């Protein structure tokens, strides 16, 4: 009897404890349900408007910057460098002397040839004076004339050989780094310095053969390079290759650009856009207003619901070209529609929003 009473007391105690726990949890669940049922506060957003712009259609490609004239200056004859008349990085004019080689032997040879030519000239003059009096034969006259002509040719040869000991700039341009030293013996064809004509300058690129009808000489070209990211260089198509590469089915295009500041250098990688002689109306948005992902691009459009509240709806869009931070939208959006400008990741479709004005204050719903 006593054992049964104790069992009953334990059961009653456990029932009271467990009932209290279950009651507390039920009350918590009720509070949570009440909190979740309350409407979420609207998200604060900044917005932008889709606008219509006139964009000139362009064909995008990549290419390389090339100098109109660019070579490594080298010597035609061997010799010892007597003087260097330039510094690395100098700007030179055509004909400026860059290097002089030791020419003592060539100068002596030239003096010898000139003396021989003078003697041959005197002999030819003497025989020319005697020929009318028939004091010499015609064959003697012809021989004297040939000797004189040969002597003059040898003088010209010696002068040409001597001139090759003076190395001059072949055209106007900017010099690179000097690759030889004073007193150095250089063999034939030793590179001395690189020279490039930098203004104007070429950009060479290739396009698929399907674009041939859309490109012609004189079409505008815009070029950007990684070295000057905030600058666009303008130019025109100057030449189109007359054949298509049979392996790649591409055609080589050359454009000419102004480069007065010498910012473009040969060998630079260039992004090229070839413009078309017409304008297209396109709907554009700031690039950051578009969410790009593997499942498709989308924007959040700001609309009013049936209760007059501002909400956002997710809308898939098709995007096109990007220019100066703005992307063209080819489908999915109309000009004049308002979209969320930033913070797309924290929004969901149907969420209430409030628009933040330019001063940072919350505008009315």
GROMACS .gro file of C-alpha atoms in nm:
model
  365
    1UNK     CA    1   0.000   0.000   0.000
    2UNK     CA    2   0.276   0.232   0.093
    3UNK     CA    3   0.461   0.145  -0.230
    4UNK     CA    4   0.156   0.223  -0.445
    5UNK     CA    5   0.116   0.560  -0.279
    6UNK     CA    6   0.472   0.651  -0.353
    7UNK     CA    7   0.433   0.547  -0.716
    8UNK     CA    8   0.127   0.766  -0.752
    9UNK     CA    9   0.310   1.063  -0.599
   10UNK     CA   10   0.604   1.017  -0.843
   11UNK     CA   11   0.370   0.995  -1.141
   12UNK     CA   12   0.185   1.311  -1.033
   13UNK     CA   13   0.515   1.495  -0.983
   14UNK     CA   14   0.646   1.392  -1.323
   15UNK     CA   15   0.318   1.493  -1.484
   16UNK     CA   16   0.339   1.839  -1.328
   17UNK     CA   17   0.702   1.886  -1.439
   18UNK     CA   18   0.649   1.763  -1.794
   19UNK     CA   19   0.328   1.958  -1.825
   20UNK     CA   20   0.509   2.274  -1.723
   21UNK     CA   21   0.783   2.213  -1.981
   22UNK     CA   22   0.536   2.141  -2.261
   23UNK     CA   23   0.332   2.443  -2.165
   24UNK     CA   24   0.636   2.669  -2.175
   25UNK     CA   25   0.741   2.538  -2.516
   26UNK     CA   26   0.388   2.580  -2.650
   27UNK     CA   27   0.389   2.939  -2.531
   28UNK     CA   28   0.725   2.997  -2.706
   29UNK     CA   29   0.594   2.849  -3.031
   30UNK     CA   30   0.293   3.075  -3.010
   31UNK     CA   31   0.511   3.383  -2.964
   32UNK     CA   32   0.730   3.282  -3.259
   33UNK     CA   33   0.427   3.224  -3.476
   34UNK     CA   34   0.293   3.564  -3.382
   35UNK     CA   35   0.626   3.728  -3.465
   36UNK     CA   36   0.646   3.553  -3.800
   37UNK     CA   37   0.294   3.648  -3.888
   38UNK     CA   38   0.378   4.017  -3.847
   39UNK     CA   39   0.469   4.192  -4.174
   40UNK     CA   40   0.843   4.232  -4.243
   41UNK     CA   41   0.974   4.589  -4.250
   42UNK     CA   42   1.041   4.713  -4.604
   43UNK     CA   43   1.396   4.697  -4.739
   44UNK     CA   44   1.566   5.029  -4.809
   45UNK     CA   45   1.688   5.044  -5.169
   46UNK     CA   46   1.834   5.282  -5.425
   47UNK     CA   47   1.689   5.272  -5.773
   48UNK     CA   48   1.776   5.362  -6.129
   49UNK     CA   49   1.575   5.396  -6.446
   50UNK     CA   50   1.615   5.210  -6.772
   51UNK     CA   51   1.678   5.466  -7.046
   52UNK     CA   52   1.702   5.462  -7.424
   53UNK     CA   53   2.036   5.562  -7.577
   54UNK     CA   54   2.173   5.583  -7.930
   55UNK     CA   55   2.467   5.346  -7.955
   56UNK     CA   56   2.671   5.306  -8.268
   57UNK     CA   57   2.696   4.932  -8.341
   58UNK     CA   58   3.050   4.799  -8.309
   59UNK     CA   59   3.234   4.476  -8.379
   60UNK     CA   60   3.461   4.378  -8.092
   61UNK     CA   61   3.799   4.214  -8.149
   62UNK     CA   62   4.148   4.192  -8.003
   63UNK     CA   63   4.471   4.288  -8.168
   64UNK     CA   64   4.822   4.420  -8.127
   65UNK     CA   65   4.974   4.766  -8.151
   66UNK     CA   66   5.234   4.799  -8.426
   67UNK     CA   67   5.472   5.081  -8.520
   68UNK     CA   68   5.439   5.230  -8.867
   69UNK     CA   69   5.817   5.199  -8.886
   70UNK     CA   70   6.007   4.999  -8.628
   71UNK     CA   71   6.345   4.826  -8.653
   72UNK     CA   72   6.661   4.738  -8.465
   73UNK     CA   73   6.934   4.962  -8.606
   74UNK     CA   74   7.237   4.752  -8.705
   75UNK     CA   75   7.568   4.805  -8.881
   76UNK     CA   76   7.641   4.692  -9.238
   77UNK     CA   77   8.019   4.663  -9.191
   78UNK     CA   78   8.226   4.550  -8.892
   79UNK     CA   79   8.436   4.788  -8.688
   80UNK     CA   80   8.523   4.944  -8.354
   81UNK     CA   81   8.282   5.203  -8.213
   82UNK     CA   82   8.456   5.541  -8.212
   83UNK     CA   83   8.166   5.750  -8.075
   84UNK     CA   84   7.803   5.709  -7.964
   85UNK     CA   85   7.592   6.018  -8.028
   86UNK     CA   86   7.266   5.928  -7.854
   87UNK     CA   87   7.120   5.831  -7.519
   88UNK     CA   88   6.864   5.560  -7.453
   89UNK     CA   89   6.513   5.697  -7.499
   90UNK     CA   90   6.611   5.992  -7.719
   91UNK     CA   91   6.380   6.122  -7.989
   92UNK     CA   92   6.565   6.153  -8.319
   93UNK     CA   93   6.508   6.281  -8.670
   94UNK     CA   94   6.584   6.100  -8.993
   95UNK     CA   95   6.955   6.132  -9.074
   96UNK     CA   96   7.072   6.202  -8.717
   97UNK     CA   97   7.409   6.034  -8.652
   98UNK     CA   98   7.378   5.757  -8.395
   99UNK     CA   99   7.716   5.582  -8.403
  100UNK     CA  100   8.052   5.636  -8.574
  101UNK     CA  101   8.288   5.346  -8.632
  102UNK     CA  102   8.666   5.382  -8.656
  103UNK     CA  103   8.725   5.468  -9.024
  104UNK     CA  104   9.100   5.544  -9.045
  105UNK     CA  105   9.172   5.262  -9.292
  106UNK     CA  106   8.871   5.352  -9.508
  107UNK     CA  107   8.972   5.720  -9.515
  108UNK     CA  108   9.322   5.624  -9.629
  109UNK     CA  109   9.178   5.399  -9.898
  110UNK     CA  110   8.955   5.683 -10.017
  111UNK     CA  111   9.255   5.917 -10.048
  112UNK     CA  112   9.433   5.652 -10.255
  113UNK     CA  113   9.135   5.610 -10.486
  114UNK     CA  114   9.102   5.983 -10.530
  115UNK     CA  115   9.470   6.013 -10.624
  116UNK     CA  116   9.432   5.733 -10.876
  117UNK     CA  117   9.123   5.902 -11.018
  118UNK     CA  118   9.307   6.232 -11.049
  119UNK     CA  119   9.592   6.067 -11.239
  120UNK     CA  120   9.345   5.886 -11.466
  121UNK     CA  121   9.166   6.214 -11.529
  122UNK     CA  122   9.490   6.388 -11.630
  123UNK     CA  123   9.582   6.101 -11.862
  124UNK     CA  124   9.237   6.105 -12.019
  125UNK     CA  125   9.252   6.483 -12.068
  126UNK     CA  126   9.594   6.459 -12.235
  127UNK     CA  127   9.482   6.190 -12.476
  128UNK     CA  128   9.157   6.377 -12.544
  129UNK     CA  129   9.364   6.678 -12.652
  130UNK     CA  130   9.582   6.465 -12.882
  131UNK     CA  131   9.301   6.272 -13.047
  132UNK     CA  132   9.183   6.558 -13.280
  133UNK     CA  133   9.540   6.589 -13.414
  134UNK     CA  134   9.548   6.212 -13.468
  135UNK     CA  135   9.855   6.190 -13.242
  136UNK     CA  136   9.692   5.896 -13.058
  137UNK     CA  137   9.467   5.616 -13.178
  138UNK     CA  138   9.101   5.573 -13.100
  139UNK     CA  139   9.182   5.263 -12.897
  140UNK     CA  140   9.419   5.461 -12.677
  141UNK     CA  141   9.145   5.719 -12.619
  142UNK     CA  142   8.892   5.447 -12.533
  143UNK     CA  143   9.136   5.283 -12.293
  144UNK     CA  144   9.210   5.615 -12.117
  145UNK     CA  145   8.839   5.689 -12.085
  146UNK     CA  146   8.771   5.344 -11.940
  147UNK     CA  147   9.055   5.384 -11.690
  148UNK     CA  148   8.918   5.722 -11.583
  149UNK     CA  149   8.562   5.587 -11.546
  150UNK     CA  150   8.691   5.290 -11.345
  151UNK     CA  151   8.894   5.522 -11.119
  152UNK     CA  152   8.586   5.736 -11.051
  153UNK     CA  153   8.382   5.422 -10.974
  154UNK     CA  154   8.648   5.311 -10.726
  155UNK     CA  155   8.625   5.654 -10.558
  156UNK     CA  156   8.249   5.618 -10.528
  157UNK     CA  157   8.292   5.268 -10.385
  158UNK     CA  158   8.541   5.391 -10.125
  159UNK     CA  159   8.311   5.679 -10.029
  160UNK     CA  160   8.017   5.439  -9.988
  161UNK     CA  161   8.229   5.209  -9.774
  162UNK     CA  162   8.335   5.505  -9.559
  163UNK     CA  163   7.973   5.625  -9.522
  164UNK     CA  164   7.878   5.285  -9.383
  165UNK     CA  165   8.102   5.359  -9.085
  166UNK     CA  166   7.854   5.633  -8.989
  167UNK     CA  167   7.521   5.484  -8.871
  168UNK     CA  168   7.226   5.722  -8.894
  169UNK     CA  169   6.860   5.718  -8.793
  170UNK     CA  170   6.664   5.579  -9.090
  171UNK     CA  171   6.348   5.773  -8.998
  172UNK     CA  172   6.199   5.999  -8.731
  173UNK     CA  173   6.127   5.806  -8.413
  174UNK     CA  174   6.198   5.727  -8.051
  175UNK     CA  175   6.500   5.523  -7.950
  176UNK     CA  176   6.497   5.233  -7.709
  177UNK     CA  177   6.780   5.106  -7.490
  178UNK     CA  178   7.136   5.126  -7.620
  179UNK     CA  179   7.282   4.778  -7.676
  180UNK     CA  180   7.648   4.864  -7.752
  181UNK     CA  181   7.932   5.044  -7.574
  182UNK     CA  182   8.206   5.288  -7.665
  183UNK     CA  183   8.515   5.111  -7.802
  184UNK     CA  184   8.329   4.784  -7.862
  185UNK     CA  185   8.409   4.581  -8.173
  186UNK     CA  186   8.086   4.492  -8.350
  187UNK     CA  187   8.048   4.242  -8.629
  188UNK     CA  188   7.820   4.289  -8.926
  189UNK     CA  189   7.454   4.306  -8.825
  190UNK     CA  190   7.503   4.372  -8.453
  191UNK     CA  191   7.188   4.532  -8.300
  192UNK     CA  192   7.272   4.882  -8.177
  193UNK     CA  193   6.940   5.031  -8.065
  194UNK     CA  194   6.570   4.988  -8.136
  195UNK     CA  195   6.388   5.274  -8.307
  196UNK     CA  196   6.013   5.306  -8.351
  197UNK     CA  197   5.793   5.567  -8.511
  198UNK     CA  198   5.520   5.611  -8.246
  199UNK     CA  199   5.301   5.885  -8.395
  200UNK     CA  200   5.083   5.790  -8.568
  201UNK     CA  201   5.068   5.420  -8.488
  202UNK     CA  202   4.895   5.108  -8.619
  203UNK     CA  203   4.675   4.851  -8.451
  204UNK     CA  204   4.642   4.517  -8.631
  205UNK     CA  205   4.357   4.279  -8.553
  206UNK     CA  206   4.154   4.003  -8.714
  207UNK     CA  207   3.782   3.955  -8.773
  208UNK     CA  208   3.581   3.656  -8.880
  209UNK     CA  209   3.508   3.646  -9.251
  210UNK     CA  210   3.136   3.693  -9.178
  211UNK     CA  211   3.209   4.053  -9.074
  212UNK     CA  212   3.370   4.150  -9.406
  213UNK     CA  213   3.052   4.318  -9.537
  214UNK     CA  214   3.037   4.527  -9.217
  215UNK     CA  215   3.390   4.671  -9.236
  216UNK     CA  216   3.542   4.914  -9.483
  217UNK     CA  217   3.826   5.162  -9.504
  218UNK     CA  218   3.756   5.479  -9.311
  219UNK     CA  219   3.524   5.314  -9.055
  220UNK     CA  220   3.584   5.448  -8.701
  221UNK     CA  221   3.783   5.240  -8.454
  222UNK     CA  222   3.807   5.267  -8.073
  223UNK     CA  223   4.101   5.105  -7.896
  224UNK     CA  224   4.173   5.043  -7.527
  225UNK     CA  225   4.484   4.895  -7.367
  226UNK     CA  226   4.553   4.767  -7.017
  227UNK     CA  227   4.836   5.016  -6.966
  228UNK     CA  228   4.596   5.313  -6.998
  229UNK     CA  229   4.260   5.177  -6.875
  230UNK     CA  230   4.088   5.515  -6.850
  231UNK     CA  231   4.171   5.627  -7.206
  232UNK     CA  232   4.010   5.536  -7.538
  233UNK     CA  233   4.216   5.591  -7.853
  234UNK     CA  234   4.025   5.681  -8.168
  235UNK     CA  235   4.125   5.604  -8.524
  236UNK     CA  236   4.009   5.474  -8.861
  237UNK     CA  237   4.042   5.154  -9.059
  238UNK     CA  238   4.328   5.215  -9.302
  239UNK     CA  239   4.359   4.877  -9.476
  240UNK     CA  240   4.188   4.540  -9.509
  241UNK     CA  241   4.382   4.237  -9.624
  242UNK     CA  242   4.289   4.114  -9.970
  243UNK     CA  243   4.264   3.749  -9.864
  244UNK     CA  244   4.107   3.543  -9.585
  245UNK     CA  245   4.328   3.310  -9.383
  246UNK     CA  246   4.216   2.961  -9.497
  247UNK     CA  247   4.311   2.804  -9.162
  248UNK     CA  248   4.126   3.042  -8.929
  249UNK     CA  249   3.876   3.194  -9.177
  250UNK     CA  250   3.968   3.539  -9.050
  251UNK     CA  251   4.077   3.854  -9.228
  252UNK     CA  252   4.346   4.091  -9.106
  253UNK     CA  253   4.247   4.454  -9.048
  254UNK     CA  254   4.477   4.750  -8.988
  255UNK     CA  255   4.370   5.078  -8.827
  256UNK     CA  256   4.574   5.394  -8.779
  257UNK     CA  257   4.558   5.590  -8.452
  258UNK     CA  258   4.684   5.922  -8.326
  259UNK     CA  259   4.947   5.876  -8.053
  260UNK     CA  260   5.078   6.223  -7.979
  261UNK     CA  261   5.142   6.140  -7.612
  262UNK     CA  262   5.336   5.823  -7.703
  263UNK     CA  263   5.116   5.623  -7.464
  264UNK     CA  264   5.075   5.338  -7.710
  265UNK     CA  265   5.381   5.120  -7.767
  266UNK     CA  266   5.440   4.845  -8.024
  267UNK     CA  267   5.348   4.501  -7.896
  268UNK     CA  268   5.070   4.613  -7.662
  269UNK     CA  269   4.759   4.394  -7.642
  270UNK     CA  270   4.461   4.599  -7.762
  271UNK     CA  271   4.084   4.564  -7.743
  272UNK     CA  272   3.939   4.702  -8.065
  273UNK     CA  273   3.584   4.806  -8.152
  274UNK     CA  274   3.508   4.876  -8.516
  275UNK     CA  275   3.212   5.113  -8.547
  276UNK     CA  276   2.935   5.103  -8.804
  277UNK     CA  277   2.807   5.408  -8.997
  278UNK     CA  278   2.468   5.403  -8.821
  279UNK     CA  279   2.313   5.436  -8.474
  280UNK     CA  280   2.089   5.192  -8.288
  281UNK     CA  281   1.844   5.275  -8.009
  282UNK     CA  282   1.910   5.047  -7.710
  283UNK     CA  283   1.771   5.023  -7.356
  284UNK     CA  284   2.054   5.054  -7.105
  285UNK     CA  285   2.111   5.012  -6.731
  286UNK     CA  286   2.410   5.057  -6.502
  287UNK     CA  287   2.599   4.730  -6.505
  288UNK     CA  288   2.570   4.685  -6.126
  289UNK     CA  289   2.189   4.685  -6.153
  290UNK     CA  290   2.203   4.349  -6.333
  291UNK     CA  291   2.271   4.017  -6.159
  292UNK     CA  292   2.482   3.792  -6.381
  293UNK     CA  293   2.479   3.417  -6.313
  294UNK     CA  294   2.494   3.084  -6.493
  295UNK     CA  295   2.115   3.043  -6.486
  296UNK     CA  296   2.049   3.370  -6.663
  297UNK     CA  297   2.069   3.740  -6.590
  298UNK     CA  298   1.796   3.919  -6.398
  299UNK     CA  299   1.696   4.252  -6.245
  300UNK     CA  300   1.457   4.352  -5.967
  301UNK     CA  301   1.184   4.578  -6.104
  302UNK     CA  302   1.010   4.813  -5.857
  303UNK     CA  303   0.628   4.802  -5.889
  304UNK     CA  304   0.314   4.880  -5.689
  305UNK     CA  305   0.100   4.596  -5.555
  306UNK     CA  306  -0.281   4.599  -5.521
  307UNK     CA  307  -0.249   4.777  -5.187
  308UNK     CA  308  -0.043   5.060  -5.332
  309UNK     CA  309   0.279   4.940  -5.167
  310UNK     CA  310   0.614   4.929  -5.344
  311UNK     CA  311   0.739   4.575  -5.401
  312UNK     CA  312   1.010   4.420  -5.617
  313UNK     CA  313   0.964   4.151  -5.878
  314UNK     CA  314   1.244   3.945  -6.023
  315UNK     CA  315   1.263   3.960  -6.403
  316UNK     CA  316   1.495   3.774  -6.640
  317UNK     CA  317   1.666   3.991  -6.900
  318UNK     CA  318   1.893   3.939  -7.199
  319UNK     CA  319   2.196   4.166  -7.202
  320UNK     CA  320   2.424   4.277  -7.482
  321UNK     CA  321   2.719   4.509  -7.515
  322UNK     CA  322   2.870   4.697  -7.219
  323UNK     CA  323   3.001   5.051  -7.265
  324UNK     CA  324   3.141   5.284  -7.001
  325UNK     CA  325   2.972   5.102  -6.714
  326UNK     CA  326   2.632   5.068  -6.881
  327UNK     CA  327   2.492   4.746  -7.026
  328UNK     CA  328   2.242   4.720  -7.308
  329UNK     CA  329   1.928   4.513  -7.240
  330UNK     CA  330   1.802   4.350  -7.557
  331UNK     CA  331   1.490   4.191  -7.405
  332UNK     CA  332   1.297   4.168  -7.078
  333UNK     CA  333   1.286   4.537  -6.989
  334UNK     CA  334   1.126   4.851  -7.128
  335UNK     CA  335   1.264   5.203  -7.126
  336UNK     CA  336   1.137   5.404  -6.829
  337UNK     CA  337   1.097   5.110  -6.589
  338UNK     CA  338   1.248   5.151  -6.242
  339UNK     CA  339   1.486   4.885  -6.117
  340UNK     CA  340   1.692   4.831  -5.802
  341UNK     CA  341   2.037   4.980  -5.851
  342UNK     CA  342   2.239   4.796  -5.584
  343UNK     CA  343   2.215   4.524  -5.320
  344UNK     CA  344   2.032   4.266  -5.529
  345UNK     CA  345   2.147   3.968  -5.323
  346UNK     CA  346   1.949   4.067  -5.012
  347UNK     CA  347   1.617   4.097  -5.197
  348UNK     CA  348   1.352   3.842  -5.285
  349UNK     CA  349   1.058   3.854  -5.522
  350UNK     CA  350   0.752   4.023  -5.374
  351UNK     CA  351   0.942   4.196  -5.093
  352UNK     CA  352   0.824   4.539  -4.980
  353UNK     CA  353   1.074   4.818  -5.031
  354UNK     CA  354   1.128   5.185  -4.958
  355UNK     CA  355   1.329   5.405  -5.193
  356UNK     CA  356   1.620   5.599  -5.054
  357UNK     CA  357   1.655   5.942  -5.208
  358UNK     CA  358   1.985   6.093  -5.320
  359UNK     CA  359   2.045   6.258  -4.981
  360UNK     CA  360   2.030   5.922  -4.807
  361UNK     CA  361   1.686   5.979  -4.649
  362UNK     CA  362   1.404   5.727  -4.681
  363UNK     CA  363   1.138   5.832  -4.925
  364UNK     CA  364   0.774   5.740  -4.881
  365UNK     CA  365   0.646   5.403  -5.005
   0.00000   0.00000   0.00000
